[in-house]
């Protein structure tokens, strides 16, 4: 293993993050506060408890997921797209680094940043509602594995994209709808049966459900199902990346 | 026997567009030599370097770095190579120090601030070490790229068009730097479309055009062919044989005895031209016309490239 190499990429990416830390943190924190004002206080006060959880508290896990999903994808896709765009990727490709090592460096950094922001959002939420986390270990597990999985997805998008528009396209057209319809703001059981069935095809439902379970022990699907689904999704992303590197797709032509 | 620094066998590269950028390239570069790859724009120089450095995939053929296959043993192979690419691609917001240290890390080497300091000082970048790269001039950026390539102590250094967009001053100092590296045993491969640069720097010269290597020659051999001048004497009347007093001049009789050609080294003071003309006069050989001709690397280049 080229540990120095992995660490170099990781530190480089974290350095980039730190240079823009203000804006990286400001925007999710501000939107979290807005969500709390709109959904938590204004609308939430007219909504009853869901599964015995106050609405304001109910949306916390979903809000965190919403933020870390988009952060993971944005960080990782930009991280690998940018050197492709500027041409500095030549150095990564000419270095004695395996594909696994390159991925660990970029995805590790993107996931780290997303986790940090997830924790910041959680802390922010703590100012609005009393936090209770029944299963902190599971909570950490879901947070980390979600950040890693979606950073892998972002990495794939960053390799696939051949323009800045495409970099934005997938998050905008696919990820945002999926997260909004993934049960951040409602319980799936509140939907009509047809839409409940449709929701089962949305991978984000399983993430939010499992994550919310770690907070309040209430969930839309069983814990085992959530864990299985996220692992399936993780494996899928790893599979695609393995294929990318094997074929040199968009990296080594 | 030491293995060649680089050995390329039957290398072919066809881009996805169908363009054959490299066509059956065979090339051995010895350890410690400076090899200049000369060719017009679009000849395939960058493609060849990219293939050797692992930046693009090859379609066919074998590449070995000091005897190590460049894909099967890519860690060893790539670890030996430093690359200064043609384009000035840098991380604009990084500092000089960080970007050079980053490169060293990528190649798996532990930190060595003293060594980085030495490189930066050698390249006159030391006082800019904490400057962001975007604030540097083009010439300095080029030197940063060289520093990055040298940061992991490579045995082989590729310089892709190092003189492009560089002023004379910097070019001269870069050449000095390159020679110093060679003196320390580094193998250097540079591409250029400036013939002057190849003449100045290289031990051996390869000429590439349309993806084909059309000539590989020691520079000395090449220059021997090139450095000479020919004195062409069109004679008034036919000569059947060269008179004995003129035997020492190694004259060539042609055009049915109506032309004498004398090859000499114009750089020598006593190159024999004056004496020859005296001797001719003494021998009663009259000239109708006199002409001199010098072939240059440029001539050879143009002829070769024109033919292929
Ligand atoms: N990525 C690419 N895809 C398709 N064709 C390319 C690519 N890169 C270079 N070429 C083509 O390959 C040929 C050789 O290019 P290059 O190696 O850059 O030449 P040089 O460095 O000698 O100027 C050119 O015709 C160029 O247009
Ligand atoms: Mg080129």
Coordinates of C-alpha atoms and ligand atoms in Angstrom, one line a residue:
Chain A
X1 CA 0.0 0.0 0.0
X2 CA 1.2 3.5 -0.8
X3 CA 0.1 5.1 2.5
X4 CA 2.0 8.3 1.8
X5 CA 0.1 8.6 -1.4
X6 CA -3.3 8.0 0.1
X7 CA -2.5 10.5 2.9
X8 CA -1.3 13.1 0.4
X9 CA -4.6 13.0 -1.5
X10 CA -6.6 13.0 1.7
X11 CA -4.7 15.9 3.1
X12 CA -4.9 17.8 -0.1
X13 CA -8.7 17.4 -0.3
X14 CA -9.1 18.3 3.4
X15 CA -7.0 21.3 2.8
X16 CA -9.3 22.4 0.0
X17 CA -12.2 21.9 2.4
X18 CA -10.6 23.9 5.1
X19 CA -9.9 26.8 2.8
X20 CA -13.7 27.0 2.1
X21 CA -14.8 25.9 5.5
X22 CA -16.9 29.0 6.2
X23 CA -19.1 28.5 3.2
X24 CA -19.1 24.7 3.5
X25 CA -20.6 25.0 7.0
X26 CA -22.6 28.2 6.6
X27 CA -24.9 26.9 4.0
X28 CA -26.1 23.7 5.6
X29 CA -26.4 25.4 9.0
X30 CA -28.5 28.2 7.6
X31 CA -30.7 25.8 5.7
X32 CA -31.2 23.6 8.8
X33 CA -32.2 26.7 10.8
X34 CA -34.7 27.6 8.0
X35 CA -36.1 24.1 7.9
X36 CA -36.7 24.3 11.7
X37 CA -38.4 27.6 11.5
X38 CA -40.6 26.6 8.6
X39 CA -41.3 22.9 9.3
X40 CA -40.4 22.6 12.9
X41 CA -42.2 25.7 14.3
X42 CA -44.5 27.2 11.8
X43 CA -46.0 24.0 10.3
X44 CA -44.9 21.5 12.9
X45 CA -46.9 23.2 15.6
X46 CA -50.0 22.2 13.6
X47 CA -48.9 18.6 13.1
X48 CA -49.3 16.1 15.8
X49 CA -46.7 13.7 17.1
X50 CA -45.6 11.0 14.7
X51 CA -45.1 7.6 16.3
X52 CA -45.0 9.4 19.6
X53 CA -42.2 11.7 18.5
X54 CA -42.7 15.5 18.4
X55 CA -42.7 16.7 14.8
X56 CA -39.8 19.1 15.4
X57 CA -37.7 16.2 16.7
X58 CA -39.0 13.8 14.1
X59 CA -37.5 15.7 11.2
X60 CA -34.0 15.9 12.7
X61 CA -32.6 12.6 11.4
X62 CA -34.1 13.3 8.0
X63 CA -32.6 16.8 7.9
X64 CA -29.1 15.4 8.7
X65 CA -29.5 12.8 6.0
X66 CA -30.6 15.4 3.5
X67 CA -27.5 17.5 4.2
X68 CA -24.9 14.7 4.3
X69 CA -26.3 13.1 1.1
X70 CA -25.9 16.2 -0.9
X71 CA -22.6 17.1 0.8
X72 CA -21.1 13.7 0.2
X73 CA -22.0 13.8 -3.5
X74 CA -20.9 17.4 -4.0
X75 CA -17.6 17.0 -2.2
X76 CA -16.6 13.8 -3.9
X77 CA -17.8 14.6 -7.4
X78 CA -16.0 18.0 -7.3
X79 CA -12.9 16.5 -5.8
X80 CA -12.2 14.2 -8.7
X81 CA -13.9 16.3 -11.4
X82 CA -11.8 19.3 -10.7
X83 CA -8.3 17.8 -11.4
X84 CA -9.8 16.2 -14.5
X85 CA -11.0 19.6 -15.6
X86 CA -7.7 21.5 -14.9
X87 CA -5.5 18.6 -16.1
X88 CA -3.7 18.1 -12.7
X89 CA -5.1 14.5 -12.8
X90 CA -1.9 13.7 -14.8
X91 CA 0.0 13.5 -11.6
X92 CA -2.4 11.2 -9.9
X93 CA -2.4 8.9 -12.9
X94 CA 1.4 8.8 -13.3
X95 CA 2.0 8.2 -9.6
X96 CA 2.5 4.6 -8.2
X97 CA -1.0 4.5 -6.8
X98 CA -3.6 1.8 -7.2
X99 CA -7.2 2.6 -8.0
X100 CA -8.2 1.5 -4.6
X101 CA -5.7 4.0 -3.1
X102 CA -6.9 6.8 -5.2
X103 CA -10.5 6.1 -4.3
X104 CA -9.7 5.9 -0.6
X105 CA -8.0 9.2 -0.7
X106 CA -10.8 11.1 -2.4
X107 CA -13.8 9.3 -1.0
X108 CA -12.3 9.3 2.5
X109 CA -11.8 13.1 2.4
X110 CA -15.3 13.7 1.0
X111 CA -16.9 11.4 3.6
X112 CA -15.0 13.0 6.4
X113 CA -16.2 16.4 5.5
X114 CA -19.8 15.2 5.1
X115 CA -19.6 13.6 8.6
X116 CA -18.3 16.8 10.1
X117 CA -21.1 18.7 8.6
X118 CA -23.6 16.1 9.7
X119 CA -22.4 16.5 13.3
X120 CA -22.7 20.3 12.9
X121 CA -26.3 20.0 11.7
X122 CA -27.1 17.7 14.6
X123 CA -25.6 20.2 17.0
X124 CA -27.5 23.0 15.4
X125 CA -30.7 21.0 15.7
X126 CA -30.0 20.6 19.4
X127 CA -30.6 24.3 19.8
X128 CA -34.2 23.9 18.6
X129 CA -35.3 20.6 20.0
X130 CA -34.2 18.4 22.8
X131 CA -32.0 15.6 21.2
X132 CA -32.3 12.0 22.3
X133 CA -30.3 9.4 20.6
X134 CA -31.3 5.9 21.8
X135 CA -28.6 4.0 19.9
X136 CA -25.6 6.3 19.4
X137 CA -23.4 3.5 17.9
X138 CA -26.1 2.7 15.3
X139 CA -26.4 6.4 14.7
X140 CA -22.7 6.7 14.0
X141 CA -22.8 3.6 11.9
X142 CA -25.6 5.0 9.7
X143 CA -24.0 8.4 9.4
X144 CA -20.6 7.0 8.4
X145 CA -21.8 4.4 6.0
X146 CA -24.2 6.8 4.3
X147 CA -21.4 9.4 3.9
X148 CA -19.0 6.8 2.5
X149 CA -21.6 5.3 0.1
X150 CA -22.8 8.6 -1.2
X151 CA -19.2 9.9 -1.5
X152 CA -18.6 6.8 -3.7
X153 CA -21.6 7.8 -5.7
X154 CA -20.3 11.4 -6.0
X155 CA -16.9 10.0 -7.1
X156 CA -18.6 8.1 -9.9
X157 CA -20.5 11.2 -10.9
X158 CA -17.3 13.2 -10.9
X159 CA -15.6 10.7 -13.2
X160 CA -18.6 10.4 -15.5
X161 CA -19.3 14.1 -15.8
X162 CA -17.7 15.9 -18.8
X163 CA -18.9 19.3 -17.9
X164 CA -19.9 21.3 -14.8
X165 CA -23.6 21.1 -15.8
X166 CA -23.5 17.3 -15.6
X167 CA -21.9 17.6 -12.3
X168 CA -25.0 19.3 -11.0
X169 CA -27.5 17.4 -13.1
X170 CA -27.6 14.1 -11.2
X171 CA -27.8 15.7 -7.7
X172 CA -30.5 18.0 -8.9
X173 CA -32.6 15.6 -11.0
X174 CA -32.3 12.4 -9.0
X175 CA -30.8 12.9 -5.5
X176 CA -32.8 15.9 -4.3
X177 CA -36.2 14.4 -5.3
X178 CA -35.2 11.1 -3.7
X179 CA -34.2 12.7 -0.5
X180 CA -37.3 14.9 -0.3
X181 CA -39.5 11.9 -1.0
X182 CA -37.5 9.7 1.3
X183 CA -39.4 10.5 4.4
X184 CA -37.4 13.3 5.8
X185 CA -40.5 15.3 6.7
X186 CA -43.1 12.6 7.0
X187 CA -43.5 8.9 7.9
X188 CA -44.0 6.7 4.9
X189 CA -47.0 5.2 6.6
X190 CA -48.7 8.6 6.2
X191 CA -48.8 8.1 2.4
X192 CA -51.6 6.3 0.5
X193 CA -50.8 2.6 -0.1
X194 CA -49.8 3.1 -3.7
X195 CA -47.2 5.7 -2.9
X196 CA -46.0 3.6 0.0
X197 CA -45.2 0.8 -2.5
X198 CA -43.5 3.3 -4.8
X199 CA -41.4 4.6 -1.9
X200 CA -39.9 1.2 -1.3
X201 CA -37.9 1.7 -4.5
X202 CA -36.3 4.8 -3.1
X203 CA -33.0 3.8 -1.4
X204 CA -33.1 7.0 0.7
X205 CA -36.2 5.7 2.5
X206 CA -34.1 2.9 4.0
X207 CA -31.4 5.3 5.1
X208 CA -33.6 7.7 6.8
X209 CA -35.7 5.0 8.3
X210 CA -32.7 3.3 9.8
X211 CA -31.2 6.6 10.9
X212 CA -34.4 7.7 12.6
X213 CA -34.6 4.3 14.3
X214 CA -31.2 5.0 15.9
X215 CA -32.7 8.2 17.4
X216 CA -36.2 7.3 18.4
X217 CA -36.6 3.5 17.8
X218 CA -39.3 4.3 15.4
X219 CA -38.9 3.4 11.7
X220 CA -40.7 2.8 8.5
X221 CA -38.9 -0.4 7.7
X222 CA -37.1 -2.9 9.9
X223 CA -33.5 -2.2 11.0
X224 CA -32.3 -5.3 9.1
X225 CA -33.9 -4.2 5.9
X226 CA -32.3 -0.7 6.2
X227 CA -28.8 -2.2 6.9
X228 CA -29.2 -4.7 4.0
X229 CA -30.3 -2.0 1.6
X230 CA -27.5 0.4 2.4
X231 CA -24.9 -2.4 2.1
X232 CA -26.4 -3.4 -1.3
X233 CA -26.1 0.2 -2.4
X234 CA -22.6 0.4 -1.1
X235 CA -21.6 -2.7 -2.9
X236 CA -23.2 -1.4 -6.1
X237 CA -21.1 1.8 -5.9
X238 CA -17.9 -0.2 -5.2
X239 CA -18.7 -2.4 -8.2
X240 CA -19.1 0.5 -10.6
X241 CA -15.9 2.1 -9.4
X242 CA -14.1 -1.2 -9.8
X243 CA -15.4 -1.3 -13.4
X244 CA -14.4 2.3 -14.0
X245 CA -10.8 1.6 -13.0
X246 CA -10.6 -1.7 -14.8
X247 CA -11.6 -0.1 -18.1
X248 CA -10.0 3.2 -17.5
X249 CA -13.3 4.8 -18.3
X250 CA -13.0 8.6 -18.6
X251 CA -9.7 8.5 -16.8
X252 CA -7.1 6.7 -19.0
X253 CA -8.2 6.9 -22.6
Chain B
X1 CA 24.8 -5.3 -18.5
X2 CA 22.5 -2.6 -17.1
X3 CA 19.0 -2.6 -18.4
X4 CA 17.9 0.4 -20.5
X5 CA 16.1 3.1 -18.5
X6 CA 13.3 2.8 -21.0
X7 CA 12.5 0.1 -23.4
X8 CA 9.6 0.4 -25.8
X9 CA 8.7 -2.5 -28.1
X10 CA 6.1 -2.4 -30.9
X11 CA 4.2 0.3 -29.2
X12 CA 1.0 1.3 -30.9
X13 CA -1.7 3.7 -29.7
X14 CA -5.0 4.2 -31.4
X15 CA -7.2 6.8 -29.8
X16 CA -10.9 6.2 -29.5
X17 CA -11.4 8.6 -32.4
X18 CA -9.6 6.0 -34.6
X19 CA -6.5 8.1 -34.9
X20 CA -3.3 6.1 -34.8
X21 CA -1.1 8.4 -32.7
X22 CA 1.7 5.9 -32.3
X23 CA 2.6 3.4 -34.9
X24 CA 4.9 0.5 -34.0
X25 CA 7.4 2.5 -31.9
X26 CA 10.6 0.7 -30.9
X27 CA 13.0 2.6 -28.7
X28 CA 15.6 1.9 -26.1
X29 CA 16.9 4.7 -23.9
X30 CA 20.1 4.1 -21.9
X31 CA 20.4 5.0 -18.3
X32 CA 22.0 8.4 -17.8
X33 CA 21.6 9.7 -21.3
X34 CA 19.7 12.8 -22.5
X35 CA 17.4 11.8 -25.3
X36 CA 15.6 14.4 -27.4
X37 CA 12.5 13.5 -29.2
X38 CA 12.0 15.9 -32.0
X39 CA 9.0 16.2 -34.1
X40 CA 6.4 18.7 -35.5
X41 CA 3.2 19.4 -33.6
X42 CA 0.8 16.5 -33.5
X43 CA 3.6 14.0 -34.2
X44 CA 2.8 11.9 -31.2
X45 CA 5.5 13.1 -28.7
X46 CA 3.1 13.7 -25.8
X47 CA 1.2 10.6 -26.6
X48 CA 4.4 8.5 -26.3
X49 CA 5.3 10.1 -23.0
X50 CA 1.8 9.7 -21.7
X51 CA 1.9 6.0 -22.6
X52 CA 5.2 5.5 -20.8
X53 CA 4.1 7.3 -17.7
X54 CA 0.8 5.4 -17.5
X55 CA -1.5 8.3 -18.2
X56 CA -3.1 6.7 -21.2
X57 CA -3.6 3.1 -22.1
X58 CA -1.6 1.6 -24.9
X59 CA -3.3 -0.4 -27.7
X60 CA -0.4 -2.8 -28.2
X61 CA 3.2 -3.3 -27.3
X62 CA 5.5 -3.5 -24.3
X63 CA 7.0 -0.7 -22.2
X64 CA 9.6 -1.5 -19.6
X65 CA 11.2 0.9 -17.1
X66 CA 14.6 -0.3 -16.0
X67 CA 13.4 -3.8 -16.8
X68 CA 10.0 -3.4 -15.0
X69 CA 6.8 -3.8 -17.0
X70 CA 4.9 -0.5 -16.8
X71 CA 1.6 -2.1 -16.1
X72 CA 2.4 -5.4 -14.2
X73 CA 5.0 -3.7 -12.0
X74 CA 3.5 -0.2 -12.2
X75 CA 4.5 0.7 -8.7
X76 CA 8.2 0.2 -9.3
X77 CA 8.0 1.5 -12.9
X78 CA 6.2 4.7 -12.2
X79 CA 8.1 5.4 -9.0
X80 CA 11.2 5.8 -11.1
X81 CA 9.7 8.5 -13.3
X82 CA 9.2 12.2 -12.9
X83 CA 7.1 14.0 -15.5
X84 CA 7.0 17.7 -16.4
X85 CA 4.0 17.8 -18.7
X86 CA 3.6 20.1 -21.7
X87 CA 0.6 22.1 -20.3
X88 CA 1.0 24.3 -17.2
X89 CA -1.5 22.5 -15.1
X90 CA -1.2 23.5 -11.4
X91 CA -3.4 23.7 -8.4
X92 CA -3.8 27.4 -8.4
X93 CA -4.7 27.9 -4.8
X94 CA -1.9 25.7 -3.3
X95 CA 1.4 27.1 -2.2
X96 CA 4.6 26.2 -3.9
X97 CA 5.8 24.3 -0.8
X98 CA 2.6 22.3 -0.4
X99 CA 2.2 21.3 -4.0
X100 CA 5.8 20.0 -4.2
X101 CA 5.4 18.2 -0.9
X102 CA 2.1 16.7 -2.2
X103 CA 3.9 15.3 -5.3
X104 CA 6.5 13.7 -3.1
X105 CA 3.8 12.1 -1.0
X106 CA 1.9 10.8 -4.0
X107 CA 4.9 8.9 -5.1
X108 CA 5.0 7.2 -1.7
X109 CA 8.0 8.9 -0.3
X110 CA 8.2 10.0 3.4
X111 CA 8.5 13.7 4.1
X112 CA 11.9 15.3 3.5
X113 CA 11.8 19.0 4.0
X114 CA 15.6 19.4 3.5
X115 CA 15.4 17.8 0.1
X116 CA 12.4 19.9 -1.0
X117 CA 14.3 23.0 0.2
X118 CA 17.2 22.0 -1.9
X119 CA 15.1 21.6 -5.0
X120 CA 13.3 24.9 -4.5
X121 CA 16.6 26.7 -4.0
X122 CA 18.1 25.0 -7.1
X123 CA 15.2 26.3 -9.1
X124 CA 15.2 29.8 -7.5
X125 CA 11.8 29.2 -6.0
X126 CA 12.8 29.3 -2.4
X127 CA 11.6 32.9 -1.7
X128 CA 8.3 32.0 -3.3
X129 CA 7.7 28.8 -1.3
X130 CA 4.7 30.2 0.6
X131 CA 3.2 31.9 -2.4
X132 CA 0.0 30.6 -4.1
X133 CA 0.8 29.2 -7.5
X134 CA -1.7 31.4 -9.2
X135 CA 0.3 34.5 -8.2
X136 CA 3.4 33.2 -10.1
X137 CA 4.5 34.1 -13.6
X138 CA 4.4 31.5 -16.4
X139 CA 8.2 30.8 -16.2
X140 CA 8.0 30.2 -12.4
X141 CA 5.0 27.9 -12.8
X142 CA 7.1 25.9 -15.2
X143 CA 9.8 25.7 -12.6
X144 CA 7.2 24.6 -10.0
X145 CA 6.2 21.8 -12.3
X146 CA 9.9 20.8 -12.6
X147 CA 10.2 20.9 -8.8
X148 CA 7.1 18.7 -8.5
X149 CA 8.6 16.2 -10.9
X150 CA 11.9 16.1 -9.1
X151 CA 10.3 15.9 -5.6
X152 CA 10.4 12.1 -5.4
X153 CA 14.0 11.8 -6.6
X154 CA 13.2 10.1 -9.9
X155 CA 15.8 8.2 -11.9
X156 CA 14.2 9.2 -15.2
X157 CA 12.9 12.7 -16.0
X158 CA 10.5 13.5 -18.8
X159 CA 10.3 17.1 -20.0
X160 CA 7.5 17.6 -22.5
X161 CA 8.3 20.8 -24.5
X162 CA 10.2 22.4 -21.6
X163 CA 10.9 25.5 -23.7
X164 CA 7.4 26.2 -24.9
X165 CA 6.6 29.8 -23.9
X166 CA 9.8 30.2 -21.9
X167 CA 12.1 33.1 -22.4
X168 CA 15.7 32.7 -23.4
X169 CA 17.0 33.4 -20.0
X170 CA 14.9 30.7 -18.3
X171 CA 15.6 28.3 -21.1
X172 CA 19.4 28.6 -20.6
X173 CA 19.1 28.2 -16.9
X174 CA 16.8 25.2 -17.4
X175 CA 19.4 23.6 -19.7
X176 CA 22.0 24.1 -17.0
X177 CA 19.7 22.4 -14.5
X178 CA 19.1 19.5 -16.8
X179 CA 22.8 19.0 -17.4
X180 CA 23.4 19.0 -13.7
X181 CA 20.7 16.3 -13.3
X182 CA 22.3 14.2 -16.0
X183 CA 25.7 14.6 -14.3
X184 CA 24.1 13.1 -11.2
X185 CA 23.0 10.1 -13.2
X186 CA 19.4 11.0 -14.1
X187 CA 18.1 9.8 -17.5
X188 CA 16.4 12.7 -19.3
X189 CA 14.0 12.5 -22.1
X190 CA 12.8 15.8 -23.6
X191 CA 10.5 16.5 -26.5
X192 CA 10.8 19.6 -28.5
X193 CA 10.1 21.1 -31.8
X194 CA 13.1 23.4 -31.5
X195 CA 16.0 21.8 -33.3
X196 CA 18.4 24.1 -31.5
X197 CA 17.3 22.6 -28.2
X198 CA 17.9 19.1 -29.4
X199 CA 21.3 20.1 -30.7
X200 CA 22.3 21.9 -27.5
X201 CA 21.2 19.2 -25.1
X202 CA 20.9 15.7 -26.4
X203 CA 23.2 12.8 -26.5
X204 CA 20.8 11.1 -28.9
X205 CA 18.1 12.3 -31.0
X206 CA 14.9 10.6 -32.2
X207 CA 12.8 12.1 -34.9
X208 CA 9.1 11.3 -34.8
X209 CA 6.4 12.2 -37.4
X210 CA 2.8 11.0 -37.8
X211 CA 3.3 8.5 -35.0
X212 CA 6.4 6.9 -36.5
X213 CA 9.9 7.1 -35.3
X214 CA 11.8 7.8 -38.5
X215 CA 15.3 8.2 -37.2
X216 CA 17.3 7.5 -34.0
X217 CA 20.9 8.7 -34.1
X218 CA 23.7 9.7 -31.8
X219 CA 23.8 13.5 -31.9
X220 CA 27.6 13.3 -32.5
X221 CA 27.1 11.1 -35.5
X222 CA 24.4 13.3 -36.7
X223 CA 26.5 16.4 -36.2
X224 CA 29.4 14.9 -37.9
X225 CA 27.2 14.5 -40.9
X226 CA 25.9 17.9 -40.4
X227 CA 28.8 19.9 -39.2
X228 CA 30.7 19.4 -42.4
X229 CA 30.6 21.8 -45.3
X230 CA 31.0 20.9 -49.0
X231 CA 32.9 23.0 -51.5
X232 CA 31.6 22.3 -54.9
X233 CA 33.8 23.2 -57.8
X234 CA 32.3 23.2 -61.3
X235 CA 35.2 22.7 -63.7
X236 CA 35.9 24.5 -66.9
X237 CA 37.0 21.3 -68.6
X238 CA 36.7 17.6 -67.9
X239 CA 39.3 16.0 -65.6
X240 CA 39.9 12.3 -65.9
X241 CA 41.9 11.8 -62.7
X242 CA 42.8 13.9 -59.8
X243 CA 46.4 15.2 -60.0
X244 CA 48.7 13.7 -57.3
X245 CA 49.4 17.0 -55.5
X246 CA 45.7 17.1 -54.7
X247 CA 45.5 13.5 -53.4
X248 CA 45.5 14.6 -49.8
X249 CA 42.2 16.5 -50.1
X250 CA 40.1 13.4 -50.6
X251 CA 38.3 15.0 -53.5
X252 CA 35.3 13.5 -55.1
X253 CA 35.1 13.6 -58.8
X254 CA 31.6 13.5 -60.3
X255 CA 29.5 14.8 -63.2
X256 CA 31.6 13.1 -65.8
X257 CA 34.8 14.7 -64.4
X258 CA 33.3 18.2 -64.5
X259 CA 32.7 18.6 -60.7
X260 CA 35.0 18.3 -57.8
X261 CA 33.6 18.1 -54.2
X262 CA 35.7 18.9 -51.2
X263 CA 34.3 18.2 -47.7
X264 CA 35.8 20.2 -44.9
X265 CA 35.2 21.3 -41.4
X266 CA 34.3 25.0 -41.4
X267 CA 35.0 25.4 -37.7
X268 CA 38.7 24.7 -38.2
X269 CA 41.0 27.5 -39.0
X270 CA 43.2 25.5 -41.4
X271 CA 40.4 23.8 -43.1
X272 CA 42.3 23.5 -46.4
X273 CA 40.1 25.6 -48.6
X274 CA 42.7 28.3 -49.4
X275 CA 45.5 25.7 -50.0
X276 CA 43.2 23.7 -52.3
X277 CA 42.4 26.7 -54.4
X278 CA 46.1 27.4 -54.7
X279 CA 46.9 23.8 -55.6
X280 CA 44.2 23.8 -58.2
X281 CA 45.6 26.9 -59.8
X282 CA 49.1 25.3 -59.8
X283 CA 47.7 22.2 -61.4
X284 CA 46.1 24.2 -64.1
X285 CA 42.5 23.2 -63.2
X286 CA 40.2 26.1 -63.9
X287 CA 36.8 26.6 -62.1
X288 CA 33.7 27.8 -63.8
X289 CA 31.8 28.2 -60.6
X290 CA 32.2 27.7 -57.0
X291 CA 29.5 26.8 -54.5
X292 CA 29.4 25.8 -50.8
X293 CA 26.7 23.8 -49.1
X294 CA 26.0 23.0 -45.5
X295 CA 23.4 20.6 -44.4
X296 CA 21.8 21.2 -41.0
X297 CA 19.7 19.2 -38.6
X298 CA 17.0 21.4 -40.0
X299 CA 17.6 20.1 -43.5
X300 CA 17.6 16.5 -42.4
X301 CA 14.5 17.1 -40.3
X302 CA 12.7 18.7 -43.1
X303 CA 13.7 16.1 -45.6
X304 CA 12.8 13.2 -43.3
X305 CA 9.6 14.7 -42.2
X306 CA 8.7 15.6 -45.8
X307 CA 9.3 12.0 -47.0
X308 CA 7.3 10.3 -44.3
Ligands
LIG1 N1 -7.1 12.4 -26.2 C1 -6.9 12.3 -27.5 N2 -7.9 11.8 -28.3 C2 -7.8 11.8 -29.6 N3 -6.7 12.2 -30.3 C3 -5.7 12.7 -29.6 C4 -5.8 12.8 -28.2 N4 -4.6 13.4 -27.8 C5 -3.9 13.6 -28.9 N5 -4.5 13.2 -30.0 C6 -4.0 13.3 -31.4 O1 -2.9 12.5 -31.5 C7 -1.9 13.1 -32.3 C8 -0.6 13.2 -31.5 O2 -0.8 14.2 -30.5 P1 0.4 14.5 -29.5 O3 0.9 13.3 -28.9 O4 -0.2 15.5 -28.5 O5 1.4 15.2 -30.4 P2 2.7 16.1 -30.1 O6 2.9 16.1 -28.6 O7 3.8 15.5 -30.8 O8 2.4 17.5 -30.5 C9 -2.5 14.4 -32.7 O9 -3.0 14.2 -34.0 C10 -3.6 14.7 -31.8 O10 -4.6 15.4 -32.3
LIG2 MG1 2.9 17.5 -27.3

